[in-house]
Short mmCIF file of C-alpha atoms in Angstrom, two decimals:
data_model
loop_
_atom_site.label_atom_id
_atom_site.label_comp_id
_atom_site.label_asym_id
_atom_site.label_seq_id
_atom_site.Cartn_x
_atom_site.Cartn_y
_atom_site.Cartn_z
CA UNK A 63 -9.45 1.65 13.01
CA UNK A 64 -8.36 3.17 9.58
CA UNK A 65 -10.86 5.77 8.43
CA UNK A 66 -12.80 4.88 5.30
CA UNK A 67 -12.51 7.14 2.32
CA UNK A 68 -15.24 8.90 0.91
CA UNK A 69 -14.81 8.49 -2.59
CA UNK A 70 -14.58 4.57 -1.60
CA UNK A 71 -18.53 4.73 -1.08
CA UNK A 72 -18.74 6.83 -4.17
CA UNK A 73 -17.19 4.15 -6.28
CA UNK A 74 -19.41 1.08 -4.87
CA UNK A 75 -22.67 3.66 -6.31
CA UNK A 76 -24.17 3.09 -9.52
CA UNK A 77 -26.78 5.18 -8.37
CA UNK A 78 -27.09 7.68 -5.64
CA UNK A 79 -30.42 6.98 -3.29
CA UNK A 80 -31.90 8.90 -0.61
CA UNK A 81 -29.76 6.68 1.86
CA UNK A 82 -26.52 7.60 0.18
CA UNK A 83 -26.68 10.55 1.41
CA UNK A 84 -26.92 9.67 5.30
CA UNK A 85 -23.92 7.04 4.31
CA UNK A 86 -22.11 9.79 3.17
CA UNK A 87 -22.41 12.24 5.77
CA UNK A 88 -21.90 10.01 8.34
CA UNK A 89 -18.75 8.97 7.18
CA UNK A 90 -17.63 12.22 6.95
CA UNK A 91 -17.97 12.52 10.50
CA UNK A 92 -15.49 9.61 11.34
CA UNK A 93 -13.20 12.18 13.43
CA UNK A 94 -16.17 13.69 15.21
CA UNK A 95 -17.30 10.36 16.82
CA UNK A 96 -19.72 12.58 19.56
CA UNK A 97 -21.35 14.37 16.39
CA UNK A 98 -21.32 11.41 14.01
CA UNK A 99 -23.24 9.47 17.37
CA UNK A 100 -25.92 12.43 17.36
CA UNK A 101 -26.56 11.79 13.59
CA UNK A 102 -26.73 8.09 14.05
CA UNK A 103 -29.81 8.93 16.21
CA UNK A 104 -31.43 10.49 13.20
CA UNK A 105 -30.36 7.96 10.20
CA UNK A 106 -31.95 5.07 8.90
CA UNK A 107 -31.12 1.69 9.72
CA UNK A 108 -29.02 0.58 6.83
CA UNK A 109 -26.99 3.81 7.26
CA UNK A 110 -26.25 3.36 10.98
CA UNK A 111 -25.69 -0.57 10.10
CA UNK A 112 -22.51 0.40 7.26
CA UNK A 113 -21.24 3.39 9.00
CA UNK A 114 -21.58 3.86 12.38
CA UNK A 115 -19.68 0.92 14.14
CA UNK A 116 -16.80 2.53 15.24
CA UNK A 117 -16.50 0.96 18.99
CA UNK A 118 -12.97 2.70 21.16
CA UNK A 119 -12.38 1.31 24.54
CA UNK A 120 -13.49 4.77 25.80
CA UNK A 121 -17.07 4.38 24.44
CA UNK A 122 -17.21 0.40 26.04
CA UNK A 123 -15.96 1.79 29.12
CA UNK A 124 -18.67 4.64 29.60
CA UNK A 125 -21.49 2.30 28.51
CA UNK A 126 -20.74 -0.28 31.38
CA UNK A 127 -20.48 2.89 33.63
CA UNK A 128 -23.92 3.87 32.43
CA UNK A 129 -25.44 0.73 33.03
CA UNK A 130 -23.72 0.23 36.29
CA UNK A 131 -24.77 3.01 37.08
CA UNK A 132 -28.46 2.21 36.79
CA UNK A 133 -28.24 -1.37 38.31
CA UNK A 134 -25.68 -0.80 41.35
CA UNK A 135 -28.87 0.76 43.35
CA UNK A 136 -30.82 -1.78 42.33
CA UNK A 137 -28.57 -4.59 43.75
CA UNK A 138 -29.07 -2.96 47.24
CA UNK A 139 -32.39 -2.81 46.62
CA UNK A 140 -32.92 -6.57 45.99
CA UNK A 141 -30.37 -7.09 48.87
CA UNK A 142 -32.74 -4.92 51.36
CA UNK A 143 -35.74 -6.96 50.25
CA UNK A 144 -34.19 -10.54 50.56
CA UNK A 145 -32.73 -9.76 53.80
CA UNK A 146 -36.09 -8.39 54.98
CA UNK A 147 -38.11 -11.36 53.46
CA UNK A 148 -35.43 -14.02 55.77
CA UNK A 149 -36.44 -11.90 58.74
CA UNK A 150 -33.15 -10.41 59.22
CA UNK A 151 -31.22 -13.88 59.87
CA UNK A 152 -28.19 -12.19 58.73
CA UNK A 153 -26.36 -8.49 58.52
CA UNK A 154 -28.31 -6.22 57.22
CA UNK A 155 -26.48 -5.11 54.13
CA UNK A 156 -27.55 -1.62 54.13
CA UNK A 157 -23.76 -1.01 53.90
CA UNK A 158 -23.47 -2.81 50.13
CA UNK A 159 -27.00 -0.88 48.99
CA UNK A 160 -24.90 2.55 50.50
CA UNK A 161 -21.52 1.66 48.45
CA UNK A 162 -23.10 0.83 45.33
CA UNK A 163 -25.28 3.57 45.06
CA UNK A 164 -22.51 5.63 46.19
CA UNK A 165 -20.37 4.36 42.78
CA UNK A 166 -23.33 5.27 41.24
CA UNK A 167 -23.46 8.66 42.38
CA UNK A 168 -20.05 9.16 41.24
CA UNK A 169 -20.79 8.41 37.83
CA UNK A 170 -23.39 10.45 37.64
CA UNK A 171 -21.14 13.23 39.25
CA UNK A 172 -19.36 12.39 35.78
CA UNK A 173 -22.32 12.33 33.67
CA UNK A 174 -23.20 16.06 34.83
CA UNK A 175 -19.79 17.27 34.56
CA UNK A 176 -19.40 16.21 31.08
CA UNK A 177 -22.85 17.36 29.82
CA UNK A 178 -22.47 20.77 31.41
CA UNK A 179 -19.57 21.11 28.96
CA UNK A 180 -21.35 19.09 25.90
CA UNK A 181 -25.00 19.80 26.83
CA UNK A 182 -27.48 18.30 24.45
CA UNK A 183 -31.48 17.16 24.88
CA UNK A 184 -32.27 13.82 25.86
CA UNK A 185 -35.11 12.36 25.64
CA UNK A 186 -38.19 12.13 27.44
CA UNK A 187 -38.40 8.66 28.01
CA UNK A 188 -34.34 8.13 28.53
CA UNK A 189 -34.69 10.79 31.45
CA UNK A 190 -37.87 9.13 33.09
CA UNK A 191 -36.30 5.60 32.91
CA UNK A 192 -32.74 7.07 34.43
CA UNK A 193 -34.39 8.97 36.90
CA UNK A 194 -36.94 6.11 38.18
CA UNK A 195 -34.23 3.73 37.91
CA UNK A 196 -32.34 5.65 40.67
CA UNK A 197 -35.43 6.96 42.89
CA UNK A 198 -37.43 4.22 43.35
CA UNK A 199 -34.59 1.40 44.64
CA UNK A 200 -33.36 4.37 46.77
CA UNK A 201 -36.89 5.01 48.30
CA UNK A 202 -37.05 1.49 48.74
CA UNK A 203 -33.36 0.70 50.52
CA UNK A 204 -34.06 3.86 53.00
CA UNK A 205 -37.68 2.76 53.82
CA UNK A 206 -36.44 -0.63 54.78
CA UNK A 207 -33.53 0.72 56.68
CA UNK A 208 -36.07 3.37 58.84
CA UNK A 209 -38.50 0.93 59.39
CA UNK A 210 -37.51 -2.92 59.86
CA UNK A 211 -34.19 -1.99 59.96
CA UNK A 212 -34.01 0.89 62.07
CA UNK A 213 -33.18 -1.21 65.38
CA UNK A 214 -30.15 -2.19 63.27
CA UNK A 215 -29.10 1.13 62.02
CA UNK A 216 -26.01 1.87 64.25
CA UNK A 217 -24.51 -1.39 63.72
CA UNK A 218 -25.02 -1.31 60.04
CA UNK A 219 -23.71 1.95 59.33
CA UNK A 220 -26.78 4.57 59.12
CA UNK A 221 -24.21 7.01 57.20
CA UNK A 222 -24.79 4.86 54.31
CA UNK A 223 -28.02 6.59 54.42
CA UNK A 224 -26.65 9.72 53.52
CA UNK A 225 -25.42 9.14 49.76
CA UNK A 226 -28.45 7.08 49.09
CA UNK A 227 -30.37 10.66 50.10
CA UNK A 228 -28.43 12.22 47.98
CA UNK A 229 -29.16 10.29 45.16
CA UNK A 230 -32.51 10.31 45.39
CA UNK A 231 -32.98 14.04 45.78
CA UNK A 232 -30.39 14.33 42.42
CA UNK A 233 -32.30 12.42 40.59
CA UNK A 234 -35.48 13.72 41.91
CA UNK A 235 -34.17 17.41 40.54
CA UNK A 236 -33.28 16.11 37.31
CA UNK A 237 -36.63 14.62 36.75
CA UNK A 238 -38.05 17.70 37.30
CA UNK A 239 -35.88 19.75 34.97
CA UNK A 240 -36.39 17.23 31.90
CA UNK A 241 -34.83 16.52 29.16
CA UNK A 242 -33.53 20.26 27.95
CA UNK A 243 -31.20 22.68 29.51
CA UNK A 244 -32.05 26.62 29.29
CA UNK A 245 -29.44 28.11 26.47
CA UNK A 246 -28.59 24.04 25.02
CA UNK A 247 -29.80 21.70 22.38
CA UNK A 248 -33.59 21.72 22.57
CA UNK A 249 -34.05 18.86 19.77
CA UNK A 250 -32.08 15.99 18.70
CA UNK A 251 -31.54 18.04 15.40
CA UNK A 252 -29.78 20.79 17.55
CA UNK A 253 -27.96 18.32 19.12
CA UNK A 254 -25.61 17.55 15.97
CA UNK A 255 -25.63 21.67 15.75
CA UNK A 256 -24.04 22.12 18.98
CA UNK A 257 -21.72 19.09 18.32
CA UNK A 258 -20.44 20.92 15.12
CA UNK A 259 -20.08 24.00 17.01
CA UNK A 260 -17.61 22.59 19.49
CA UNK A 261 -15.43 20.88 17.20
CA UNK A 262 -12.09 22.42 16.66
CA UNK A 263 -11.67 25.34 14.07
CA UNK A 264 -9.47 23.07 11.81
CA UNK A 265 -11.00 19.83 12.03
CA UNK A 266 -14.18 21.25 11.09
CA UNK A 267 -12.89 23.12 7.96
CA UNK A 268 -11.16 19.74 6.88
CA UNK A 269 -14.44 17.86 7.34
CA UNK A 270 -16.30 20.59 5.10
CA UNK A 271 -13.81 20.52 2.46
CA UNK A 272 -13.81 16.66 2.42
CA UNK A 273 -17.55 16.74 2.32
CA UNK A 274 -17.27 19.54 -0.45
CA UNK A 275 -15.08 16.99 -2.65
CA UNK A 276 -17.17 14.09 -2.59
CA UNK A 277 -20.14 16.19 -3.76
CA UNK A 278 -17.98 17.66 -6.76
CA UNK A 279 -16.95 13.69 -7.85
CA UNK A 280 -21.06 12.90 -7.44
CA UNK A 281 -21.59 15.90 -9.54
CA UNK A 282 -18.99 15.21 -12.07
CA UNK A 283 -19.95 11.58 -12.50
CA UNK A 284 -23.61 12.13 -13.14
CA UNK A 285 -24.85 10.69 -9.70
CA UNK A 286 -26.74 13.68 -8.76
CA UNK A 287 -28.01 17.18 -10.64
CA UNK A 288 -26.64 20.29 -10.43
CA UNK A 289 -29.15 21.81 -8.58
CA UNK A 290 -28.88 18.99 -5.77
CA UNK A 291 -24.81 19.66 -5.62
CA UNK A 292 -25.74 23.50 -4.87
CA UNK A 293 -28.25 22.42 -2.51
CA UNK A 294 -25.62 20.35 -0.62
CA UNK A 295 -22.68 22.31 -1.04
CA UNK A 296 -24.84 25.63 0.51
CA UNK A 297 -26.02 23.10 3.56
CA UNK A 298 -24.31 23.29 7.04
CA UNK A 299 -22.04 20.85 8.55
CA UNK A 300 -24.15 17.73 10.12
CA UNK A 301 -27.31 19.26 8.51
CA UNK A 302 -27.00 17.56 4.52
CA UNK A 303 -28.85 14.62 4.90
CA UNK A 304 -31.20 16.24 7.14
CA UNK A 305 -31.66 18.81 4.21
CA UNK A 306 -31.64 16.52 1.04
CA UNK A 307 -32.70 13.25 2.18
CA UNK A 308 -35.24 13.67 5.34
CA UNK A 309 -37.56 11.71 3.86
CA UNK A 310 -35.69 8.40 4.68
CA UNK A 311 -34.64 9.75 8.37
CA UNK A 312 -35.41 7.45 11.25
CA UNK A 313 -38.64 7.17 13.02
CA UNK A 314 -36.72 9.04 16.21
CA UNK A 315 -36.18 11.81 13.95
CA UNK A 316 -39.81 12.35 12.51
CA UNK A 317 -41.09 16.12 13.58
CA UNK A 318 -37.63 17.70 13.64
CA UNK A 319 -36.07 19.57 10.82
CA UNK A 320 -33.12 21.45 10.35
CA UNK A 321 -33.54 25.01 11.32
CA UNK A 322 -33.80 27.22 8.67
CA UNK A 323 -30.98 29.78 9.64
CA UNK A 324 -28.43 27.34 10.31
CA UNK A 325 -25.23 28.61 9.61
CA UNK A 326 -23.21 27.02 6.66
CA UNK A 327 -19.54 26.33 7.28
#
């Protein structure tokens, strides 16, 4: 997908609203797809509707991970419970409950791996729902399989036991550790701070100076003040909109502002 210019939205602009500005920035992050997601978290609707539907096989790939990864234990759940419900009339399929959740496991191997090098805070609820998700259908499977199921244990394969274990004590840990890591993002706003910082030297000065350009062309064609080109021009990297237009920010963003010593590119 061919990037879209900045000065393209600048021409389609009579006038420059709030909104613009969260248009603007986000498009500027086109070639920082990980930041530009972190700021779709915080822009309004509209904004996220025009500019943020860039979709790479990558990202399609990792979300069908991610929910795989939430309903593969739950298959063996359901599995445990029908074949306790027909009174064991067939195999117990503790082995298919074991192998999913195992998957599972591995993509959340993946998960950790890659936020240990891109931490960032998640959200209460996100970590409660991924972390029940996981715990409960494993307390379930492995109560089944010690109880009813336990004459049946050999045959089916009580290793399979193990990884579910695993899993549950993982995701038992994370629960309890929440939604920040000590010396990451504590905010959603800190988030797109931390995504900045670990973008590449050069790609982050040609973002600026793009950014930098299409505030001059506002400024010389009357769409905004002086004063409000100084203001933007002086504000960090992934921080303007936050900074100029926060009033129109997205109900997920409400209560977080841009701290007031971040650094300017």
């Amino acid at each position: 997908m061919t990037d879209k210019p900045l000065t393209e939205l600048i021409d389609q602009r009579q006038e420059w609203a709030p909104e613009d500005w969260w248009r603007l920035e986000l498009r500027s992050l086109q070639r920082a797809p990980m930041v530009q997601r972190d700021l779709a978290l915080l822009a309004p609707k509209d904004a996220v509707r025009d500019e943020y539907t860039r979709v790479t096989a990558g990202s399609c790939l990792q979300s069908l991970a991610y929910l795989f990864s939430l309903i593969g234990p739950l298959i063996g759940a359901v599995a445990m419970i029908r074949w306790m419900w027909t009174d064991g009339r067939y195999d117990m399929p503790l082995g298919v409950a074991g192998m999913l959740t195992s998957i599972a496991l591995l993509v959340s191997l993946y998960s950790a791996v890659r936020e240990h090098r891109h931490p960032r805070a998640a959200s209460m609820y996100a970590v409660l729902t991924a972390s029940l998700m996981r715990i409960i259908p494993g307390v379930i499977t492995m109560g089944i399989a010690l109880t009813v199921g336990r004459p049946l244990l050999e045959e089916s394969g009580a290793w399979w036991l193990a990884p579910i274990a695993v899993d549950i004590i993982a995701h038992v840990i994370m629960l309890i550790r929440g939604q920040t890591r000590p010396g990451g993002p504590q905010n959603p706003v800190e988030n797109v701070q931390q995504g900045v910082t670990e973008l590449a030297p050069a790609l982050r000065g040609e973002i600026t100076a793009e950014r930098h350009g299409a505030i001059d062309l506002l400024r010389e064609r009357g769409l905004i003040t002086a004063e409000q080109a100084a203001t933007a021009q002086a504000t960090a990297l992934g921080l303007l909109a936050l900074t100029v237009a926060p009033e129109v920010k997205s109900d997920f963003a409400q209560g977080h502002a841009p701290r007031p010593d971040a650094p300017t590119p």
